[in-house]
Amino acid sequence: MEHIQKLRIKTAMVIYELELSLGNYVIKNENLNELSESGKQKIIDRENERGNPISGEDINLIIEASYLDEIFNFAISITDGTSVKPYIIELKQLCSVLGIFNIRNAVSHPNRPFPDCYWFRAATIASDPLIEKLGLTSVRNALNSAIDENLSAPPEEWLNNVHWAIRNTLPSTFDHEITGLLGRDKEFKDLESVLSKERNNLIAIVAPGGVGKTALVLQYLRDLSLSPIWSNRVSSIVFCTLKNERLTADGIEFIDAVNGIGQIKDSILEDLKTLYNRIDINNFDEVVSLLQDEKILICIDNLETLLIESPKEFLEFNQSLPLKWRVLVTSRISVDSATTVTLEPLVKRHAVNLSRNYLRKRGVVDFKQEELDRIADAANNNPLAIRLTIDLYIRGADIAQSINKSQKDIVAFSYKNLIEALQTTSITILEAIYALGMPTRSDLVDFLKLNNDNLAESINELAKTSLIVRVVDEFGNDVYKLSESIRDLLLINPRNIEVRNSIAESAKKRKSKILEQTARIKQLGLSEFDEEYIPEKTEPYLYSLIVDLNKSLSISGRVNNNTELFTLREKFNETSRTKTTDPLFLFNYSRIFGALKDTTNELIHLLKAEKFDDSSPRIKLGIALRHFYNNDYEDALPYFEYLLGKHYDNPDNSTKRFSFSVIKPYYLCLLYLGRFDKIIELTENWQTKGHWRSILGVSRATALKRKIEYRYGSIESNEGFIKEILKIFDEIFILENYFENACIEANKILKDIIFIASPNFNYSKEIKSLYARFVATHFFTIISKLRGENINSSENLVFLNKVYGLEILNNPLHHVKWYKGIQDESVYDREHIEELIADGFEIVTVYHIPDDRGYGMSSFMFARDSEDNQFYLSVNNFDEGWNRWGYIKENTKLAIKYDEIQANGKTTPATQILEIDQY
């Protein structure tokens, strides 16, 4: 007899004698009438419910039907007021601390683990002096016999008759009993916790095939049925299995099993008839009605067999059960509305122990540790796969062959029938996950061209199975992956090879696109200050989406590209469901709205982006500029001031483009809000302000001019302002040359302060002289730099005529070559004309100078000769070049040469152009 079995018998001898002696103690020391009525009635009612009616007049039957805890309570009651009572209480406490009730369970189940501590605990109780004090000498005698190995097992009836057992139809033997249930302590606790909450009426243990769902639930229910704690919570347990196949070393064997809701009801009905044989039951509806107050626990094994075909039927069945009935199921597919207990593969240590135990039970003792590790690893710690591998090995296959065959068989057994029942879209998603590895939801939408609703429906279908696993990636996204077993199955048996290949090719292209963009960003030196910048660690789907957006926006600047922008907006909209807190996504989404002129949504998404990244400079600038262009200058100012506070107006701390976008609109905000003194204060010593001194200078000049407006009569202060304005522009044109923004403002300001020429105001000749000198020095160049301006426009001619007419000594405008004032037409030098004709030149008259195309003045014009031949004149062929080109007006005569007159009225290009002397 092996050591553990001896300990079990020794322990049983002690506990049996303790139970018997305590019962006899109560019987001998108390009559029936003095026992607690409530205690007696509880026992009588319980036995009646079990179909074992007992008489309330028979003390022996009452004690026999009592739990050990109840016998202790009777003993405490009958010794009330005596010196013995403290001993009884102390003995009960000792038994409770040492777990005597659990030990009583263990000795009755020879296939359950039996730790040697159970024997020592029982011996501790039997050897305690309390036993002698209470006169329970037979208990000590039993201990002595056990120690002397004078073994005598208790009666079989006692071993099988566990008083607190909950009636049930659980199988009499379990497949896992050969090795015991290993490594499931956590799941036992989870299941205990879930089942303890009465509101959990439907509980599902969900895991792939072979992981041990059935073993777990059977062992748990066996323990529960023997637990006194649960005897008042559960009246009976009904077990029903839908398992229609099992995997053996010979392959998959099909077995007869319950099939469909109708047969499930029939199975439950037959079991309940057996458990409640005192009640006449004819059909399922009747049993539901008659036993509605019973606390019945129904266990349905392998429910996925039904859920694959008829999920709705099961839910309707569950909802039709009485409130006090509860349902516990095992399934490879998750169950809607159920409280789920997930079951993971065994940890490596327990998988190795299972391999060792199973080999020993099969008669193999000498087995190398590395081979045990190999079996556990190859089986992915799956108990069924471990047993199958070992069965194949014992049949004569070597370890490698056993592992290879068991892997194929377990995959087919666990997953093939699930895959075959899937919808087409779900199979496509499986293939996509196979090809992509660990795609996000957005990846699947992108590659499969599905919308979120269709994808969610299929993901929900797959999530109910154990075919895919959802995890969270480094970016916080839900990603989906296949277990190695599923990957192996799809490798051997592809379901849609076209989809797989197509997605693999698309993924390859996306990787290439991302690599190209990453290289471009580095080459261009883009950073967080650039709209087009994409952080290197951005998830691939979003990275690819932003690359497409950047490309579209660069094209839309040249052509109308709204169609592509609308397509991108739809993609961003689909993605927005899972990116509600991603600032990078929200910022780029705002760019689409901006390009589509949807300024409201642009600002909404910028503000959302700021909420999740309040330090991003480009998000801050985006909000500032949106407020600015909305004319909400007060709202824009705090954002510009934040960026200025970070010194981002300095290109060394940001970029030239970014800093310009901060500094210029900031001063325009102040200007439009009328904060001229603030501008003047900030721009003092503007010449020393570094990169954007010209912007500050122009802003200062503009603010000074605004202080003059509507105060034309304040001559003394105005002259001071005008002197500074002219000095500022003088310095700007020297320091920074004639850049566009300075020329625009100078042109406007010069024309705005022409009021000093009015006789209505008595401005000094000094200020008029400074003003005229500035116009003579700079005005022609200013106009030549401006798009849409021409020195000969009517507006400019009127302005110049006013300056020309200033009554000041030696007016500087009288001495410029580019303006002669309004006077008689010049007379061309006849002698020079004759010389030019003799040299082969044709004399032509300019009849049309086109409007400029945004470059200040046109680079070409048209002329005709005396015979009305038309000529095309380009500045490139003008001897004086741009220096004198701007002085040519319509009706000006020029001398030209050309190759030959073009036919069909076409203009003939001039090859050389000369001015004709005038006097």
XYZ file of C-alpha atoms in Angstrom, residues 41-577:
537
model
C -36.287 21.155 12.559
C -33.507 22.383 10.270
C -32.084 18.858 10.067
C -35.506 17.255 9.566
C -36.404 19.697 6.740
C -33.097 19.147 5.016
C -33.456 15.381 5.035
C -37.047 15.597 3.816
C -35.891 17.721 0.834
C -33.351 15.042 0.036
C -36.011 12.382 0.011
C -34.857 10.861 3.337
C -37.722 11.571 5.753
C -36.858 11.061 9.421
C -38.965 11.163 12.538
C -38.648 14.078 14.855
C -38.989 11.618 17.757
C -35.858 9.582 16.952
C -32.739 11.223 18.455
C -30.457 8.621 16.941
C -31.629 9.450 13.376
C -31.370 13.167 14.027
C -27.762 12.856 15.249
C -26.915 10.534 12.374
C -28.200 13.120 9.877
C -26.377 15.995 11.549
C -23.264 17.765 10.298
C -20.245 17.642 12.571
C -20.702 21.358 13.209
C -24.318 20.719 14.290
C -23.253 17.915 16.630
C -20.813 20.324 18.272
C -23.628 22.867 18.703
C -25.857 20.221 20.326
C -23.009 19.277 22.658
C -22.445 22.914 23.631
C -26.176 23.328 24.255
C -26.560 20.285 26.550
C -23.491 21.235 28.613
C -24.736 24.720 29.289
C -24.040 25.641 32.924
C -21.579 22.810 33.432
C -17.778 22.795 33.710
C -17.591 20.723 30.525
C -18.962 23.416 28.205
C -15.650 25.378 27.837
C -13.915 22.135 26.791
C -16.512 21.465 24.082
C -16.201 25.043 22.772
C -12.398 24.822 22.777
C -12.459 21.476 20.930
C -14.803 22.890 18.267
C -12.508 25.882 17.762
C -9.496 23.573 17.447
C -11.277 21.470 14.821
C -12.265 24.584 12.906
C -8.742 26.048 12.927
C -7.233 22.768 11.716
C -9.815 22.402 8.924
C -11.359 19.137 10.081
C -14.345 19.603 7.723
C -12.148 19.785 4.628
C -10.172 16.789 5.829
C -13.465 14.865 6.161
C -14.092 15.621 2.465
C -10.629 14.551 1.383
C -10.703 11.125 2.998
C -13.913 10.305 1.110
C -12.349 10.872 -2.327
C -9.444 8.552 -3.086
C -8.543 10.307 -6.345
C -8.175 13.757 -4.838
C -4.781 15.016 -3.622
C -4.208 14.177 0.061
C -1.473 16.274 1.705
C 0.289 14.574 4.604
C -0.555 17.599 6.784
C -4.132 16.275 6.957
C -2.911 13.262 8.939
C -0.874 15.442 11.305
C -3.836 17.772 11.883
C -6.134 14.837 12.693
C -3.477 13.427 15.008
C -3.155 16.830 16.711
C -6.876 16.818 17.545
C -6.917 13.209 18.734
C -3.856 13.698 20.957
C -5.058 16.936 22.541
C -5.800 16.692 26.324
C -9.335 17.947 25.607
C -10.153 14.472 24.269
C -9.328 12.888 27.621
C -11.129 15.627 29.582
C -14.321 14.955 27.637
C -14.013 11.213 28.049
C -13.658 10.574 24.297
C -11.091 7.844 24.878
C -12.071 5.889 21.773
C -10.688 8.769 19.659
C -7.281 8.453 21.322
C -7.448 4.665 20.928
C -8.068 5.118 17.189
C -5.014 7.387 16.992
C -2.835 4.815 18.776
C -3.993 2.051 16.412
C -3.194 4.251 13.422
C 0.267 5.034 14.749
C 0.942 1.321 15.288
C -0.300 0.791 11.697
C -3.033 -1.455 13.011
C -5.166 -0.135 10.152
C -8.905 -0.609 9.997
C -10.735 1.527 7.464
C -14.073 3.032 8.548
C -17.230 1.480 7.111
C -17.677 2.037 3.376
C -21.069 3.537 4.125
C -19.452 6.238 6.258
C -16.826 7.020 3.605
C -19.500 7.420 0.929
C -22.035 9.211 3.094
C -20.826 12.768 3.344
C -23.653 14.524 5.165
C -23.229 17.905 3.588
C -23.023 16.591 -0.006
C -25.262 18.521 -2.429
C -27.194 16.081 -4.602
C -25.916 16.100 -8.149
C -25.578 14.239 -11.440
C -21.862 14.873 -11.882
C -19.914 12.043 -13.565
C -18.592 9.438 -11.142
C -15.095 9.636 -12.648
C -13.201 12.455 -14.326
C -10.599 12.235 -17.093
C -8.151 14.413 -15.154
C -8.205 12.258 -12.030
C -5.333 10.194 -13.376
C -2.978 13.148 -12.812
C -4.992 15.454 -10.601
C -5.847 19.072 -11.486
C -2.683 21.192 -11.449
C -2.082 24.937 -11.493
C -5.673 26.145 -11.336
C -5.759 27.800 -7.905
C -6.368 31.256 -9.367
C -9.195 30.058 -11.598
C -10.764 28.220 -8.627
C -10.752 31.479 -6.680
C -12.144 33.425 -9.646
C -14.942 30.914 -10.112
C -15.683 30.896 -6.380
C -15.855 34.696 -6.358
C -18.162 34.891 -9.387
C -20.496 32.136 -8.226
C -20.692 33.639 -4.720
C -22.469 36.688 -6.149
C -26.125 35.736 -6.493
C -26.741 38.286 -9.237
C -24.473 36.261 -11.571
C -27.070 33.881 -12.973
C -25.133 32.985 -16.123
C -21.425 32.210 -15.808
C -19.161 31.088 -18.644
C -15.713 29.503 -18.489
C -14.209 30.407 -21.859
C -10.994 29.013 -23.345
C -9.685 27.176 -26.422
C -10.133 23.435 -26.690
C -7.879 21.246 -24.583
C -6.953 23.898 -22.027
C -8.955 22.187 -19.277
C -12.351 23.877 -19.021
C -14.242 20.651 -18.317
C -11.655 19.444 -15.816
C -11.787 22.732 -13.947
C -15.574 22.911 -13.731
C -16.023 19.249 -12.755
C -13.430 19.441 -9.997
C -14.848 22.720 -8.746
C -18.421 21.393 -8.704
C -17.308 18.182 -6.976
C -15.681 20.259 -4.240
C -18.644 22.583 -4.050
C -21.028 19.636 -3.662
C -19.076 18.477 -0.608
C -18.712 21.893 0.995
C -20.975 22.677 3.991
C -20.690 26.362 3.112
C -22.535 25.798 -0.185
C -25.179 23.407 1.100
C -27.543 26.275 1.896
C -26.804 28.145 -1.348
C -27.267 25.324 -3.848
C -30.001 22.702 -3.655
C -28.766 20.467 -6.459
C -26.324 20.345 -9.386
C -27.263 19.086 -12.857
C -24.523 18.299 -15.360
C -25.118 18.151 -19.107
C -22.440 17.814 -21.789
C -22.680 18.736 -25.467
C -19.234 17.310 -26.243
C -19.655 15.412 -29.504
C -16.027 14.518 -30.185
C -12.863 13.739 -28.301
C -9.252 13.694 -29.353
C -7.206 10.556 -28.785
C -3.929 9.158 -30.067
C -5.996 7.592 -32.873
C -7.381 10.980 -33.908
C -10.763 12.622 -33.405
C -13.487 10.254 -32.206
C -17.112 11.253 -32.563
C -19.376 10.471 -29.625
C -23.102 10.580 -28.975
C -24.039 13.722 -27.118
C -26.892 16.025 -26.334
C -27.655 18.201 -29.347
C -29.835 21.315 -29.414
C -31.957 23.079 -26.836
C -34.649 20.426 -26.948
C -32.255 17.651 -25.943
C -30.658 19.906 -23.295
C -34.091 20.331 -21.727
C -34.708 16.580 -21.919
C -31.365 15.858 -20.238
C -32.020 18.346 -17.438
C -35.540 16.958 -16.983
C -34.299 13.381 -16.573
C -31.624 14.434 -14.084
C -34.081 16.432 -12.003
C -36.494 13.491 -11.998
C -33.691 11.412 -10.492
C -32.696 14.023 -7.922
C -36.289 14.873 -6.925
C -37.870 11.434 -7.223
C -40.552 12.225 -4.650
C -42.115 14.724 -7.085
C -44.143 13.613 -10.075
C -42.704 15.446 -13.091
C -43.809 14.974 -16.699
C -42.202 17.683 -18.822
C -39.684 20.512 -18.680
C -42.204 23.333 -18.238
C -43.673 21.427 -15.329
C -40.316 20.925 -13.631
C -39.570 24.645 -14.018
C -42.845 25.465 -12.313
C -42.631 22.884 -9.523
C -38.975 23.544 -8.642
C -38.859 27.283 -9.202
C -37.958 27.909 -5.551
C -35.115 25.393 -5.577
C -31.560 26.730 -5.937
C -30.575 24.553 -8.872
C -27.185 24.941 -10.562
C -27.162 23.698 -14.180
C -23.769 23.030 -15.737
C -23.629 22.732 -19.547
C -20.285 21.574 -20.935
C -19.030 22.476 -24.441
C -21.775 25.000 -25.137
C -19.987 26.262 -28.275
C -21.514 23.309 -30.125
C -24.865 25.036 -29.719
C -23.688 28.664 -29.890
C -22.138 28.239 -33.324
C -25.510 27.318 -34.789
C -28.154 28.758 -32.442
C -26.906 31.474 -30.064
C -30.331 33.078 -29.835
C -31.994 29.825 -28.767
C -29.671 29.453 -25.807
C -30.266 33.013 -24.601
C -34.022 32.478 -24.791
C -33.620 29.207 -22.873
C -31.566 30.892 -20.151
C -34.079 33.734 -19.794
C -36.903 31.230 -19.386
C -35.381 29.639 -16.265
C -36.552 30.549 -12.738
C -34.704 33.375 -10.981
C -33.207 31.043 -8.362
C -31.759 28.704 -10.987
C -28.255 29.433 -12.200
C -26.349 28.271 -15.254
C -22.622 27.538 -15.487
C -21.222 26.745 -18.938
C -17.911 25.917 -20.563
C -17.349 27.138 -24.088
C -14.713 27.951 -26.668
C -16.904 30.904 -27.654
C -17.811 33.767 -25.346
C -21.447 33.886 -24.283
C -23.472 37.085 -24.554
C -24.648 38.493 -21.200
C -22.606 35.922 -19.256
C -20.109 36.715 -16.522
C -16.925 35.264 -17.983
C -14.083 33.429 -16.264
C -11.222 33.070 -18.728
C -8.892 30.109 -18.631
C -5.321 30.531 -19.829
C -2.897 27.710 -20.671
C -0.981 26.318 -17.730
C 2.168 28.084 -16.666
C 5.332 26.265 -17.682
C 6.026 24.782 -14.223
C 2.598 23.169 -13.947
C 2.696 21.956 -17.560
C 6.009 20.207 -16.865
C 4.592 18.661 -13.679
C 1.548 17.449 -15.592
C 3.835 15.820 -18.165
C 5.825 14.098 -15.411
C 2.716 12.894 -13.544
C 1.069 11.548 -16.673
C 4.199 9.692 -17.718
C 4.465 8.123 -14.268
C 0.822 7.055 -14.342
C 1.522 5.474 -17.723
C 4.489 3.600 -16.248
C 7.335 5.805 -17.501
C 9.551 6.925 -14.624
C 12.959 7.629 -16.170
C 12.367 10.661 -18.386
C 14.798 13.544 -18.959
C 13.904 16.994 -17.687
C 14.782 18.630 -21.006
C 12.313 16.336 -22.777
C 9.606 17.311 -20.297
C 10.357 20.965 -21.026
C 10.250 20.270 -24.742
C 6.838 18.588 -24.527
C 5.392 21.449 -22.470
C 6.775 24.090 -24.853
C 5.646 22.308 -27.999
C 2.159 21.842 -26.517
C 1.970 25.542 -25.600
C 1.312 24.282 -22.058
C -2.025 22.865 -23.230
C -3.034 19.890 -21.009
C -4.782 17.967 -23.796
C -1.847 18.436 -26.146
C 0.528 17.211 -23.413
C -1.490 14.045 -22.816
C -1.858 13.397 -26.539
C 1.894 13.805 -27.113
C 2.677 11.356 -24.311
C 0.083 8.831 -25.551
C 1.705 8.912 -28.996
C 5.161 8.545 -27.449
C 4.087 5.495 -25.405
C 2.680 3.952 -28.579
C 6.154 3.951 -30.044
C 6.615 7.310 -31.821
C 9.667 9.332 -30.878
C 9.233 12.693 -29.142
C 9.618 14.751 -32.335
C 7.006 12.704 -34.194
C 4.659 12.753 -31.210
C 4.919 16.523 -30.894
C 4.397 17.098 -34.605
C 1.289 14.918 -34.828
C -0.235 16.184 -31.590
C 0.198 19.786 -32.702
C -1.685 19.154 -35.933
C -4.403 17.142 -34.234
C -4.954 19.587 -31.399
C -5.259 22.528 -33.807
C -7.790 20.701 -35.949
C -9.692 19.526 -32.878
C -9.742 22.882 -31.124
C -10.321 25.327 -33.956
C -11.268 23.836 -37.308
C -14.976 23.558 -36.635
C -15.036 27.119 -35.276
C -13.414 28.525 -38.419
C -15.740 26.612 -40.719
C -18.756 28.234 -39.043
C -17.481 31.815 -39.546
C -18.939 34.411 -41.898
C -16.911 35.376 -44.999
C -15.857 38.743 -43.570
C -14.628 37.128 -40.362
C -12.498 34.665 -42.347
C -11.099 37.604 -44.328
C -10.169 39.309 -41.053
C -8.430 36.127 -39.860
C -6.361 36.113 -43.047
C -5.578 39.809 -42.580
C -4.382 39.223 -39.023
C -2.273 36.318 -40.294
C -0.661 38.537 -42.937
C -0.174 41.635 -40.757
C 0.870 39.971 -37.509
C -0.691 42.266 -34.911
C -2.925 44.796 -36.712
C -4.922 47.509 -35.012
C -8.599 48.033 -35.729
C -7.576 50.950 -37.957
C -5.188 48.713 -39.903
C -8.001 46.286 -40.619
C -10.297 49.105 -41.762
C -7.561 50.446 -44.033
C -6.332 47.229 -45.616
C -9.715 45.530 -45.956
C -11.628 48.682 -46.943
C -14.276 47.974 -44.324
C -16.205 50.530 -42.341
C -16.088 50.438 -38.567
C -19.572 48.987 -38.223
C -18.893 46.000 -40.480
C -15.544 45.432 -38.835
C -17.034 45.621 -35.334
C -19.643 43.009 -36.230
C -17.013 40.558 -37.457
C -14.577 41.289 -34.633
C -17.427 40.621 -32.221
C -18.035 37.262 -33.883
C -14.340 36.363 -33.661
C -14.030 37.666 -30.102
C -16.658 35.165 -28.998
C -14.282 32.423 -30.092
C -10.753 31.816 -28.941
C -9.466 32.342 -32.490
C -8.135 35.851 -31.876
C -6.685 37.548 -28.859
C -6.941 41.258 -28.147
C -3.983 42.970 -26.491
C -2.821 46.569 -26.103
C 0.224 47.745 -28.058
C 2.867 50.318 -27.101
C 0.665 53.130 -28.439
C -2.315 52.140 -26.292
C -4.266 50.726 -29.237
C -6.225 47.514 -29.223
C -4.412 45.080 -31.502
C -5.423 41.610 -32.563
C -3.267 38.540 -32.878
C -3.631 34.846 -33.570
C -2.416 32.175 -31.212
C 0.424 30.036 -32.547
C -2.049 27.184 -32.965
C -4.329 29.233 -35.217
C -1.357 30.469 -37.205
C -0.276 26.868 -37.711
C -3.759 25.911 -38.885
C -3.955 28.804 -41.359
C -0.452 28.041 -42.561
C -1.444 24.486 -43.399
C -4.948 25.330 -44.547
C -5.327 28.904 -45.907
C -8.917 30.119 -46.102
C -8.452 32.957 -48.613
C -4.973 33.047 -50.128
C -5.878 35.946 -52.459
C -6.745 38.203 -49.532
C -3.606 37.134 -47.694
C -1.331 37.924 -50.641
C -3.074 41.211 -51.398
C -2.741 42.425 -47.820
C 0.887 41.326 -47.628
C 1.632 43.380 -50.748
C -0.255 46.416 -49.390
C 1.608 46.154 -46.108
C 4.892 46.065 -47.994
C 3.973 49.231 -49.893
C 2.990 50.979 -46.692
C 6.291 50.117 -45.051
C 8.103 51.497 -48.083
C 6.058 54.696 -47.949
C 6.839 55.162 -44.261
C 10.566 54.575 -44.790
C 10.647 57.112 -47.635
C 8.819 59.717 -45.558
C 11.063 59.112 -42.540
C 14.120 59.691 -44.734
C 12.529 62.829 -46.207
C 11.771 64.259 -42.760
C 15.386 63.754 -41.728
C 16.692 65.182 -44.991
C 14.539 68.317 -44.720
C 15.206 68.659 -41.000
C 11.502 68.776 -40.150
C 10.638 69.010 -36.469
C 7.728 69.491 -34.088
C 7.423 73.048 -35.403
C 6.482 71.900 -38.912
C 2.934 70.923 -39.854
C 4.213 68.073 -42.033
C 6.381 66.547 -39.293
C 5.536 62.992 -38.168
C 7.222 61.586 -35.042
C 9.271 58.519 -35.891
C 7.529 56.300 -33.322
C 4.047 57.002 -34.664
C 2.017 53.841 -35.188
C 2.213 52.681 -38.848
C -1.448 53.203 -39.758
C -1.552 56.786 -38.520
C 1.882 57.508 -39.999
C 0.695 56.321 -43.404
C -2.503 58.350 -43.108
C -0.591 61.553 -42.329
C 1.794 60.925 -45.243
C -1.231 60.782 -47.553
C -2.580 63.970 -45.977
C 0.710 65.830 -46.419
C 0.833 64.792 -50.052
C -2.768 65.830 -50.649
C -2.305 69.228 -49.004
C 0.844 69.917 -51.018
C -1.071 69.140 -54.211
C -4.151 71.109 -53.157
C -1.967 74.200 -53.001
C -1.500 73.898 -56.754
C -4.748 72.325 -57.979
C -8.280 71.814 -56.755
C -7.921 68.570 -54.827
C -11.084 68.506 -52.735
C -12.080 65.011 -53.871
C -8.985 63.481 -52.309
C -9.426 65.618 -49.200
C -12.994 64.377 -48.804
C -11.734 60.777 -49.075
C -9.124 61.462 -46.404
C -11.725 63.089 -44.215
C -13.778 59.886 -44.340
C -10.724 57.835 -43.330
C -9.991 60.212 -40.464
C -13.633 60.087 -39.440
C -13.560 56.274 -39.294
C -10.346 56.403 -37.280
C -11.668 59.062 -34.896
C -13.693 56.440 -33.001
